[in-house]
Amino acid sequence: MTDKLPDNLRLLLVDDEANILRSLQRILRKEPYDLVMAGSGQAAIEVLENQRIDLVISDARMPGVDGPTLLSTVRRRWPWVIRILLTGYADMNSTIKAINDGQIYRYISKPWDDDELRLTIRQALAFQHSERRRLALERKSRKQNKQLRALAESLEKKVAARTAELQETADMLDRTLAELRNSYVTTTEVFSSLLNQRLPRDLQTNARVSALVRAFAQHRGLDSEQTRNLEMAAALYNLGKLSWSDDMLRAPSDQLTKEQTALYRAYPESGEQLLMTLEPLQEAAHLIRHHQERWNGRGFPDELEGEAIPLGARILRMAVDFIELQAGLILSRRVSREDAIKLLRRQSGRLYQPDLCEEFAVMCEETAPDLAPTEEGVIALPTRELAAGMVLARDLHAASGMLLLNEGKRLTRPLIDKLITFEKGEPEGTRYTLFVYDPEEPEEPLMEASIQ
């Protein structure tokens, strides 16, 4: 149950068109907000200098101080104010600027849906309320720590006990944060397995794409945050295809009709939109949006060129093309692994960043991370050779594509017996091979395993 929002929340509506302001005022007239209007970016700044404002909704295109510039100024001078941009489909550059410079909470396309606009405002204000409470708790914590330090000389033992308690709380919060991050990674894998249910096993590409990007991220030395976002994007890169027909899901992209091609070109943006409301997945959603851009600027949806394309999206594009070429999802024929590497190199400078493409191709030639484990201490075993205490180094999927066990889970004897029984019920000839950490290697902190 969420906390009740405070009264007297004040919204600043900014647009140089009076009819737009009247429309916004009409939509929000029954909401419990105080509304303030401004007909320009400069007028909005003057309002902010003289009144307490909780949320700003600004049009993108305005003479003088435009929407992105206004929201960037608000972020610098009044960072606690929530920022929302109203934009048309033709204003993508302004939207990108607002996201990067103004760090907006969300952009809303015109014409907007009234109910969606009201819901977005309520969610934004609820987020702001939560953040203010968090900051208040942090201030209270700092104040308590200061009081503890003042009592240090006379209350050394109590201070030591309190410090130990606080450290335990901090450790608990760190563990909770780590578990939360892992849960989002696992959730993306579950979503990925749902799409796999509609595809034959040889067309289920997500797991191989994920293996490739994980290996290349490690090869490039990307930090844990970049790697995690890239892995989640790889697991969900084709989320925007959920609305496609089964025939289209199985068809090579060079064999699509004109109408199907239009749907195909929309899937990265659709995937991003499905994830936009999930704050921890927004960076992964950003990579999904741009993973079909081309180095020469002729990709989609935004025709970004060169290094304007996010690094993670450049990596994801190469991995997706490499795997989908072999699966027969790009050309009308399946391409061998060796020929897929040659095709990637042939498109270097056109589709892919030249030096990055060569580095990716060399890694695929030398380590084949999409085919077998390359981590030190990882071994592949059938179910009957597993032992309790072993730890999964890779996700395990059923023949249907359903996620059974996720990476990092510890195996127990009952769980191994359950896997053997489950394997017997699969189609004849199906055998599971599990990639596990060599039990002789030092164990890392892990969670108890359970079949999902």
Short mmCIF file of N, CA, C and O in Angstrom, two decimals, residues 287-398:
data_model
loop_
_atom_site.label_atom_id
_atom_site.label_comp_id
_atom_site.label_asym_id
_atom_site.label_seq_id
_atom_site.Cartn_x
_atom_site.Cartn_y
_atom_site.Cartn_z
N LEU A 287 19.45 0.65 -24.84
CA LEU A 287 20.29 -0.16 -25.74
C LEU A 287 19.43 -0.92 -26.74
O LEU A 287 19.80 -1.04 -27.91
N ILE A 288 18.29 -1.44 -26.28
CA ILE A 288 17.39 -2.16 -27.18
C ILE A 288 16.89 -1.23 -28.29
O ILE A 288 16.83 -1.61 -29.46
N ARG A 289 16.55 -0.01 -27.93
CA ARG A 289 16.05 0.94 -28.93
C ARG A 289 17.05 1.13 -30.07
O ARG A 289 16.68 1.25 -31.24
N HIS A 290 18.34 1.17 -29.73
CA HIS A 290 19.34 1.58 -30.72
C HIS A 290 20.16 0.41 -31.28
O HIS A 290 21.14 0.65 -31.98
N HIS A 291 19.77 -0.86 -31.00
CA HIS A 291 20.62 -1.96 -31.44
C HIS A 291 20.49 -2.27 -32.93
O HIS A 291 21.22 -3.12 -33.44
N GLN A 292 19.58 -1.58 -33.64
CA GLN A 292 19.50 -1.74 -35.10
C GLN A 292 19.99 -0.49 -35.83
O GLN A 292 19.77 -0.34 -37.03
N GLU A 293 20.66 0.42 -35.11
CA GLU A 293 21.30 1.54 -35.78
C GLU A 293 22.53 1.04 -36.56
O GLU A 293 23.06 -0.04 -36.28
N ARG A 294 22.96 1.83 -37.54
CA ARG A 294 24.12 1.45 -38.34
C ARG A 294 25.24 2.47 -38.17
O ARG A 294 24.98 3.66 -37.99
N TRP A 295 26.46 1.99 -38.25
CA TRP A 295 27.62 2.87 -38.09
C TRP A 295 27.60 4.02 -39.10
O TRP A 295 28.03 5.13 -38.80
N ASN A 296 27.04 3.77 -40.31
CA ASN A 296 27.00 4.81 -41.34
C ASN A 296 25.77 5.72 -41.22
O ASN A 296 25.55 6.59 -42.06
N GLY A 297 24.95 5.51 -40.18
CA GLY A 297 23.82 6.40 -39.94
C GLY A 297 22.55 6.04 -40.69
O GLY A 297 21.59 6.81 -40.67
N ARG A 298 22.49 4.88 -41.32
CA ARG A 298 21.31 4.50 -42.10
C ARG A 298 20.48 3.41 -41.42
O ARG A 298 19.73 2.70 -42.08
N GLY A 299 20.63 3.27 -40.12
CA GLY A 299 19.85 2.28 -39.38
C GLY A 299 18.54 2.87 -38.88
O GLY A 299 18.09 3.93 -39.32
N PHE A 300 17.94 2.19 -37.92
CA PHE A 300 16.67 2.65 -37.37
C PHE A 300 16.63 2.33 -35.88
O PHE A 300 17.41 1.51 -35.40
N PRO A 301 15.82 3.04 -35.08
CA PRO A 301 14.75 3.97 -35.51
C PRO A 301 15.19 5.43 -35.66
O PRO A 301 14.46 6.24 -36.20
N ASP A 302 16.39 5.80 -35.19
CA ASP A 302 16.74 7.22 -35.11
C ASP A 302 17.88 7.64 -36.04
O ASP A 302 18.33 8.78 -36.00
N GLU A 303 18.39 6.71 -36.86
CA GLU A 303 19.46 7.01 -37.81
C GLU A 303 20.67 7.65 -37.13
O GLU A 303 21.29 8.56 -37.66
N LEU A 304 21.00 7.14 -35.93
CA LEU A 304 22.21 7.61 -35.27
C LEU A 304 23.43 7.14 -36.06
O LEU A 304 23.41 6.10 -36.71
N GLU A 305 24.52 7.90 -35.96
CA GLU A 305 25.70 7.60 -36.76
C GLU A 305 26.93 7.53 -35.86
O GLU A 305 27.08 8.31 -34.92
N GLY A 306 27.82 6.59 -36.14
CA GLY A 306 29.12 6.51 -35.46
C GLY A 306 28.98 6.37 -33.97
O GLY A 306 28.16 5.61 -33.45
N GLU A 307 29.78 7.13 -33.24
CA GLU A 307 29.83 7.01 -31.79
C GLU A 307 28.62 7.62 -31.10
O GLU A 307 28.52 7.55 -29.88
N ALA A 308 27.70 8.22 -31.87
CA ALA A 308 26.43 8.65 -31.28
C ALA A 308 25.60 7.44 -30.87
O ALA A 308 24.72 7.55 -30.01
N ILE A 309 25.88 6.29 -31.46
CA ILE A 309 25.20 5.05 -31.07
C ILE A 309 25.83 4.57 -29.77
O ILE A 309 27.05 4.47 -29.66
N PRO A 310 25.04 4.26 -28.73
CA PRO A 310 25.62 3.78 -27.47
C PRO A 310 26.50 2.55 -27.70
O PRO A 310 26.19 1.69 -28.53
N LEU A 311 27.61 2.48 -26.96
CA LEU A 311 28.54 1.37 -27.12
C LEU A 311 27.83 0.03 -26.94
O LEU A 311 28.04 -0.91 -27.71
N GLY A 312 27.00 -0.09 -25.91
CA GLY A 312 26.29 -1.35 -25.68
C GLY A 312 25.42 -1.74 -26.85
O GLY A 312 25.30 -2.93 -27.19
N ALA A 313 24.78 -0.76 -27.51
CA ALA A 313 23.94 -1.05 -28.67
C ALA A 313 24.79 -1.52 -29.85
O ALA A 313 24.37 -2.39 -30.62
N ARG A 314 26.00 -0.93 -30.00
CA ARG A 314 26.90 -1.38 -31.08
C ARG A 314 27.30 -2.84 -30.86
O ARG A 314 27.36 -3.63 -31.81
N ILE A 315 27.59 -3.19 -29.61
CA ILE A 315 27.97 -4.57 -29.31
C ILE A 315 26.79 -5.52 -29.52
O ILE A 315 26.92 -6.59 -30.11
N LEU A 316 25.62 -5.11 -29.04
CA LEU A 316 24.42 -5.95 -29.16
C LEU A 316 24.08 -6.20 -30.62
O LEU A 316 23.69 -7.31 -31.00
N ARG A 317 24.24 -5.18 -31.47
CA ARG A 317 23.93 -5.33 -32.91
C ARG A 317 24.80 -6.43 -33.52
O ARG A 317 24.30 -7.30 -34.27
N MET A 318 26.10 -6.44 -33.23
CA MET A 318 26.98 -7.45 -33.80
C MET A 318 26.59 -8.85 -33.31
O MET A 318 26.56 -9.80 -34.10
N ALA A 319 26.31 -8.98 -32.02
CA ALA A 319 25.96 -10.28 -31.46
C ALA A 319 24.65 -10.80 -32.05
O ALA A 319 24.53 -11.98 -32.41
N VAL A 320 23.65 -9.93 -32.16
CA VAL A 320 22.36 -10.33 -32.71
C VAL A 320 22.51 -10.78 -34.16
O VAL A 320 22.02 -11.85 -34.57
N ASP A 321 23.22 -9.98 -34.98
CA ASP A 321 23.39 -10.35 -36.39
C ASP A 321 24.17 -11.66 -36.53
O ASP A 321 23.83 -12.51 -37.36
N PHE A 322 25.21 -11.83 -35.72
CA PHE A 322 26.03 -13.03 -35.80
C PHE A 322 25.20 -14.29 -35.51
O PHE A 322 25.29 -15.29 -36.23
N ILE A 323 24.38 -14.24 -34.49
CA ILE A 323 23.56 -15.41 -34.12
C ILE A 323 22.39 -15.60 -35.08
O ILE A 323 22.10 -16.71 -35.52
N GLU A 324 21.72 -14.50 -35.46
CA GLU A 324 20.55 -14.63 -36.33
C GLU A 324 20.92 -15.02 -37.76
O GLU A 324 20.12 -15.65 -38.46
N LEU A 325 22.12 -14.67 -38.21
CA LEU A 325 22.59 -15.16 -39.51
C LEU A 325 22.66 -16.69 -39.50
O LEU A 325 22.23 -17.37 -40.44
N GLN A 326 23.19 -17.25 -38.42
CA GLN A 326 23.32 -18.70 -38.32
C GLN A 326 21.96 -19.39 -38.15
O GLN A 326 21.78 -20.54 -38.55
N ALA A 327 21.00 -18.67 -37.57
CA ALA A 327 19.67 -19.24 -37.34
C ALA A 327 18.76 -19.10 -38.55
O ALA A 327 17.64 -19.62 -38.54
N GLY A 328 19.20 -18.39 -39.59
CA GLY A 328 18.36 -18.19 -40.77
C GLY A 328 17.29 -17.15 -40.58
O GLY A 328 16.27 -17.17 -41.27
N LEU A 329 17.52 -16.20 -39.66
CA LEU A 329 16.52 -15.16 -39.40
C LEU A 329 16.82 -13.85 -40.12
O LEU A 329 16.05 -12.89 -39.99
N ILE A 330 17.92 -13.79 -40.86
CA ILE A 330 18.27 -12.58 -41.62
C ILE A 330 18.22 -12.88 -43.11
O ILE A 330 17.56 -12.18 -43.88
N LEU A 331 18.95 -13.90 -43.55
CA LEU A 331 18.94 -14.32 -44.95
C LEU A 331 18.02 -15.53 -45.11
O LEU A 331 17.66 -16.19 -44.15
N SER A 332 17.67 -15.82 -46.35
CA SER A 332 16.76 -16.94 -46.62
C SER A 332 17.45 -18.29 -46.46
O SER A 332 16.83 -19.32 -46.68
N ARG A 333 18.70 -18.30 -46.10
CA ARG A 333 19.42 -19.54 -45.83
C ARG A 333 20.19 -19.39 -44.53
O ARG A 333 20.53 -18.28 -44.12
N ARG A 334 20.43 -20.51 -43.87
CA ARG A 334 21.29 -20.48 -42.68
C ARG A 334 22.74 -20.32 -43.11
O ARG A 334 23.18 -20.92 -44.09
N VAL A 335 23.46 -19.52 -42.35
CA VAL A 335 24.86 -19.24 -42.66
C VAL A 335 25.73 -19.97 -41.65
O VAL A 335 25.42 -20.00 -40.46
N SER A 336 26.80 -20.57 -42.12
CA SER A 336 27.71 -21.25 -41.20
C SER A 336 28.38 -20.23 -40.29
O SER A 336 28.41 -19.03 -40.58
N ARG A 337 28.92 -20.74 -39.19
CA ARG A 337 29.57 -19.85 -38.22
C ARG A 337 30.72 -19.08 -38.87
O ARG A 337 30.89 -17.87 -38.66
N GLU A 338 31.52 -19.78 -39.65
CA GLU A 338 32.67 -19.14 -40.31
C GLU A 338 32.20 -18.07 -41.30
O GLU A 338 32.77 -16.97 -41.36
N ASP A 339 31.16 -18.39 -42.08
CA ASP A 339 30.65 -17.41 -43.04
C ASP A 339 30.01 -16.22 -42.34
O ASP A 339 30.05 -15.09 -42.85
N ALA A 340 29.40 -16.45 -41.18
CA ALA A 340 28.80 -15.34 -40.43
C ALA A 340 29.88 -14.36 -39.99
O ALA A 340 29.69 -13.13 -40.06
N ILE A 341 31.03 -14.88 -39.57
CA ILE A 341 32.15 -13.99 -39.20
C ILE A 341 32.63 -13.20 -40.41
O ILE A 341 32.90 -11.99 -40.33
N LYS A 342 32.70 -13.88 -41.58
CA LYS A 342 33.11 -13.17 -42.80
C LYS A 342 32.13 -12.07 -43.17
O LYS A 342 32.53 -10.97 -43.59
N LEU A 343 30.83 -12.35 -43.02
CA LEU A 343 29.81 -11.34 -43.36
C LEU A 343 29.91 -10.14 -42.43
O LEU A 343 29.73 -8.99 -42.86
N LEU A 344 30.18 -10.37 -41.14
CA LEU A 344 30.35 -9.26 -40.21
C LEU A 344 31.52 -8.39 -40.65
O LEU A 344 31.41 -7.16 -40.69
N ARG A 345 32.62 -9.02 -41.00
CA ARG A 345 33.80 -8.24 -41.43
C ARG A 345 33.51 -7.47 -42.72
O ARG A 345 33.97 -6.36 -42.91
N ARG A 346 32.72 -8.09 -43.63
CA ARG A 346 32.40 -7.44 -44.90
C ARG A 346 31.57 -6.17 -44.69
O ARG A 346 31.65 -5.22 -45.46
N GLN A 347 30.77 -6.16 -43.60
CA GLN A 347 29.92 -4.99 -43.32
C GLN A 347 30.59 -4.00 -42.36
O GLN A 347 29.97 -3.04 -41.94
N SER A 348 31.84 -4.24 -42.03
CA SER A 348 32.59 -3.32 -41.16
C SER A 348 32.67 -1.94 -41.81
O SER A 348 32.99 -1.82 -43.00
N GLY A 349 32.38 -0.90 -41.05
CA GLY A 349 32.38 0.46 -41.58
C GLY A 349 31.04 0.88 -42.14
O GLY A 349 30.78 2.07 -42.32
N ARG A 350 30.19 -0.10 -42.45
CA ARG A 350 28.84 0.21 -42.94
C ARG A 350 27.82 -0.03 -41.83
O ARG A 350 27.10 0.88 -41.43
N LEU A 351 27.77 -1.27 -41.34
CA LEU A 351 26.86 -1.58 -40.23
C LEU A 351 27.55 -1.46 -38.88
O LEU A 351 26.92 -1.10 -37.88
N TYR A 352 28.84 -1.76 -38.83
CA TYR A 352 29.54 -1.90 -37.55
C TYR A 352 30.76 -0.99 -37.47
O TYR A 352 31.38 -0.67 -38.49
N GLN A 353 31.11 -0.62 -36.25
CA GLN A 353 32.33 0.14 -35.99
C GLN A 353 33.53 -0.73 -36.38
O GLN A 353 33.69 -1.84 -35.86
N PRO A 354 34.40 -0.28 -37.27
CA PRO A 354 35.45 -1.16 -37.82
C PRO A 354 36.32 -1.84 -36.77
O PRO A 354 36.47 -3.07 -36.79
N ASP A 355 36.94 -1.07 -35.86
CA ASP A 355 37.86 -1.69 -34.90
C ASP A 355 37.10 -2.60 -33.93
O ASP A 355 37.60 -3.66 -33.53
N LEU A 356 35.88 -2.20 -33.55
CA LEU A 356 35.08 -3.03 -32.64
C LEU A 356 34.66 -4.33 -33.33
O LEU A 356 34.66 -5.39 -32.71
N CYS A 357 34.32 -4.24 -34.61
CA CYS A 357 33.91 -5.42 -35.37
C CYS A 357 35.06 -6.42 -35.47
O CYS A 357 34.86 -7.63 -35.28
N GLU A 358 36.26 -5.94 -35.75
CA GLU A 358 37.40 -6.84 -35.86
C GLU A 358 37.71 -7.51 -34.53
O GLU A 358 37.99 -8.71 -34.45
N GLU A 359 37.62 -6.72 -33.45
CA GLU A 359 37.86 -7.28 -32.12
C GLU A 359 36.83 -8.35 -31.79
O GLU A 359 37.16 -9.41 -31.23
N PHE A 360 35.57 -8.10 -32.15
CA PHE A 360 34.49 -9.06 -31.92
C PHE A 360 34.71 -10.33 -32.74
O PHE A 360 34.56 -11.45 -32.23
N ALA A 361 35.09 -10.17 -34.01
CA ALA A 361 35.30 -11.32 -34.88
C ALA A 361 36.45 -12.19 -34.38
O ALA A 361 36.35 -13.43 -34.37
N VAL A 362 37.54 -11.56 -33.94
CA VAL A 362 38.68 -12.32 -33.43
C VAL A 362 38.29 -13.10 -32.19
O VAL A 362 38.66 -14.27 -32.01
N MET A 363 37.50 -12.46 -31.30
CA MET A 363 37.07 -13.16 -30.10
C MET A 363 36.22 -14.38 -30.45
O MET A 363 36.39 -15.46 -29.88
N CYS A 364 35.30 -14.23 -31.42
CA CYS A 364 34.45 -15.35 -31.82
C CYS A 364 35.29 -16.48 -32.41
O CYS A 364 35.03 -17.66 -32.17
N GLU A 365 36.31 -16.14 -33.20
CA GLU A 365 37.17 -17.16 -33.80
C GLU A 365 37.98 -17.91 -32.74
O GLU A 365 38.19 -19.12 -32.85
N GLU A 366 38.42 -17.18 -31.71
CA GLU A 366 39.35 -17.77 -30.76
C GLU A 366 38.66 -18.47 -29.59
O GLU A 366 39.18 -19.46 -29.06
N THR A 367 37.49 -17.97 -29.16
CA THR A 367 36.90 -18.52 -27.94
C THR A 367 35.52 -19.14 -28.12
O THR A 367 35.09 -19.93 -27.28
N ALA A 368 34.82 -18.79 -29.20
CA ALA A 368 33.47 -19.34 -29.45
C ALA A 368 32.59 -19.29 -28.21
O ALA A 368 32.05 -20.31 -27.77
N PRO A 369 32.38 -18.11 -27.59
CA PRO A 369 31.62 -18.05 -26.33
C PRO A 369 30.15 -18.40 -26.48
O PRO A 369 29.49 -18.69 -25.49
N ASP A 370 29.62 -18.40 -27.70
CA ASP A 370 28.21 -18.75 -27.87
C ASP A 370 28.01 -20.26 -27.95
O ASP A 370 26.88 -20.74 -27.95
N LEU A 371 29.09 -21.03 -27.99
CA LEU A 371 28.98 -22.48 -28.13
C LEU A 371 29.33 -23.24 -26.86
O LEU A 371 28.78 -24.28 -26.56
N ALA A 372 30.32 -22.76 -26.11
CA ALA A 372 30.79 -23.50 -24.94
C ALA A 372 31.33 -22.53 -23.91
O ALA A 372 31.71 -21.41 -24.23
N PRO A 373 31.39 -22.95 -22.65
CA PRO A 373 31.90 -22.06 -21.60
C PRO A 373 33.39 -21.82 -21.78
O PRO A 373 34.14 -22.72 -22.16
N THR A 374 33.83 -20.59 -21.51
CA THR A 374 35.24 -20.25 -21.63
C THR A 374 35.82 -19.80 -20.30
O THR A 374 37.01 -19.56 -20.22
N GLU A 375 34.99 -19.68 -19.27
CA GLU A 375 35.51 -19.25 -17.98
C GLU A 375 36.38 -20.33 -17.36
O GLU A 375 36.09 -21.52 -17.47
N GLU A 376 37.42 -19.93 -16.72
CA GLU A 376 38.28 -20.86 -16.03
C GLU A 376 37.50 -21.52 -14.89
O GLU A 376 36.80 -20.87 -14.14
N GLY A 377 37.64 -22.84 -14.78
CA GLY A 377 36.96 -23.56 -13.71
C GLY A 377 35.55 -23.98 -14.03
O GLY A 377 34.86 -24.51 -13.17
N VAL A 378 35.07 -23.78 -15.29
CA VAL A 378 33.72 -24.18 -15.68
C VAL A 378 33.80 -25.50 -16.45
O VAL A 378 34.61 -25.64 -17.37
N ILE A 379 32.97 -26.47 -16.09
CA ILE A 379 32.93 -27.75 -16.78
C ILE A 379 31.50 -28.05 -17.21
O ILE A 379 30.54 -27.51 -16.65
N ALA A 380 31.35 -28.93 -18.22
CA ALA A 380 30.04 -29.32 -18.73
C ALA A 380 29.77 -30.76 -18.32
O ALA A 380 30.60 -31.65 -18.57
N LEU A 381 28.61 -31.01 -17.70
CA LEU A 381 28.29 -32.35 -17.20
C LEU A 381 26.85 -32.71 -17.53
O LEU A 381 25.97 -31.84 -17.51
N PRO A 382 26.57 -34.01 -17.81
CA PRO A 382 25.18 -34.46 -17.92
C PRO A 382 24.56 -34.54 -16.53
O PRO A 382 25.27 -34.51 -15.50
N THR A 383 23.25 -34.67 -16.47
CA THR A 383 22.56 -34.60 -15.17
C THR A 383 23.03 -35.69 -14.20
O THR A 383 23.13 -35.45 -13.00
N ARG A 384 23.31 -36.90 -14.72
CA ARG A 384 23.65 -38.01 -13.82
C ARG A 384 25.07 -37.91 -13.26
O ARG A 384 25.44 -38.70 -12.38
N GLU A 385 25.86 -36.97 -13.74
CA GLU A 385 27.20 -36.79 -13.20
C GLU A 385 27.29 -35.57 -12.28
O GLU A 385 28.37 -35.22 -11.80
N LEU A 386 26.15 -34.95 -12.02
CA LEU A 386 26.15 -33.78 -11.14
C LEU A 386 26.29 -34.21 -9.69
O LEU A 386 25.92 -35.32 -9.31
N ALA A 387 26.80 -33.31 -8.88
CA ALA A 387 26.96 -33.58 -7.46
C ALA A 387 26.41 -32.41 -6.66
O ALA A 387 26.46 -31.25 -7.10
N ALA A 388 25.88 -32.70 -5.49
CA ALA A 388 25.37 -31.64 -4.61
C ALA A 388 26.50 -30.67 -4.28
O ALA A 388 27.64 -31.06 -4.05
N GLY A 389 26.17 -29.38 -4.27
CA GLY A 389 27.16 -28.35 -3.96
C GLY A 389 27.71 -27.67 -5.20
O GLY A 389 28.30 -26.60 -5.10
N MET A 390 27.55 -28.31 -6.38
CA MET A 390 27.99 -27.66 -7.62
C MET A 390 27.11 -26.44 -7.89
O MET A 390 25.97 -26.37 -7.43
N VAL A 391 27.67 -25.50 -8.67
CA VAL A 391 26.99 -24.23 -8.91
C VAL A 391 26.88 -23.99 -10.41
O VAL A 391 27.84 -24.16 -11.15
N LEU A 392 25.67 -23.60 -10.87
CA LEU A 392 25.45 -23.36 -12.30
C LEU A 392 26.24 -22.15 -12.77
O LEU A 392 26.19 -21.07 -12.17
N ALA A 393 26.96 -22.32 -13.89
CA ALA A 393 27.68 -21.22 -14.51
C ALA A 393 26.88 -20.61 -15.65
O ALA A 393 27.26 -19.57 -16.19
N ARG A 394 25.78 -21.28 -16.07
CA ARG A 394 24.91 -20.78 -17.13
C ARG A 394 23.48 -21.13 -16.81
O ARG A 394 23.21 -22.10 -16.10
N ASP A 395 22.55 -20.35 -17.38
CA ASP A 395 21.13 -20.68 -17.26
C ASP A 395 20.87 -22.04 -17.90
O ASP A 395 21.52 -22.41 -18.89
N LEU A 396 19.89 -22.78 -17.36
CA LEU A 396 19.46 -24.06 -17.93
C LEU A 396 18.04 -23.90 -18.44
O LEU A 396 17.15 -23.48 -17.70
N HIS A 397 17.82 -24.24 -19.72
CA HIS A 397 16.49 -24.16 -20.33
C HIS A 397 16.01 -25.56 -20.69
O HIS A 397 16.81 -26.44 -21.06
N ALA A 398 14.70 -25.77 -20.62
CA ALA A 398 14.11 -27.02 -21.07
C ALA A 398 14.11 -27.07 -22.59
O ALA A 398 14.41 -26.08 -23.26
#
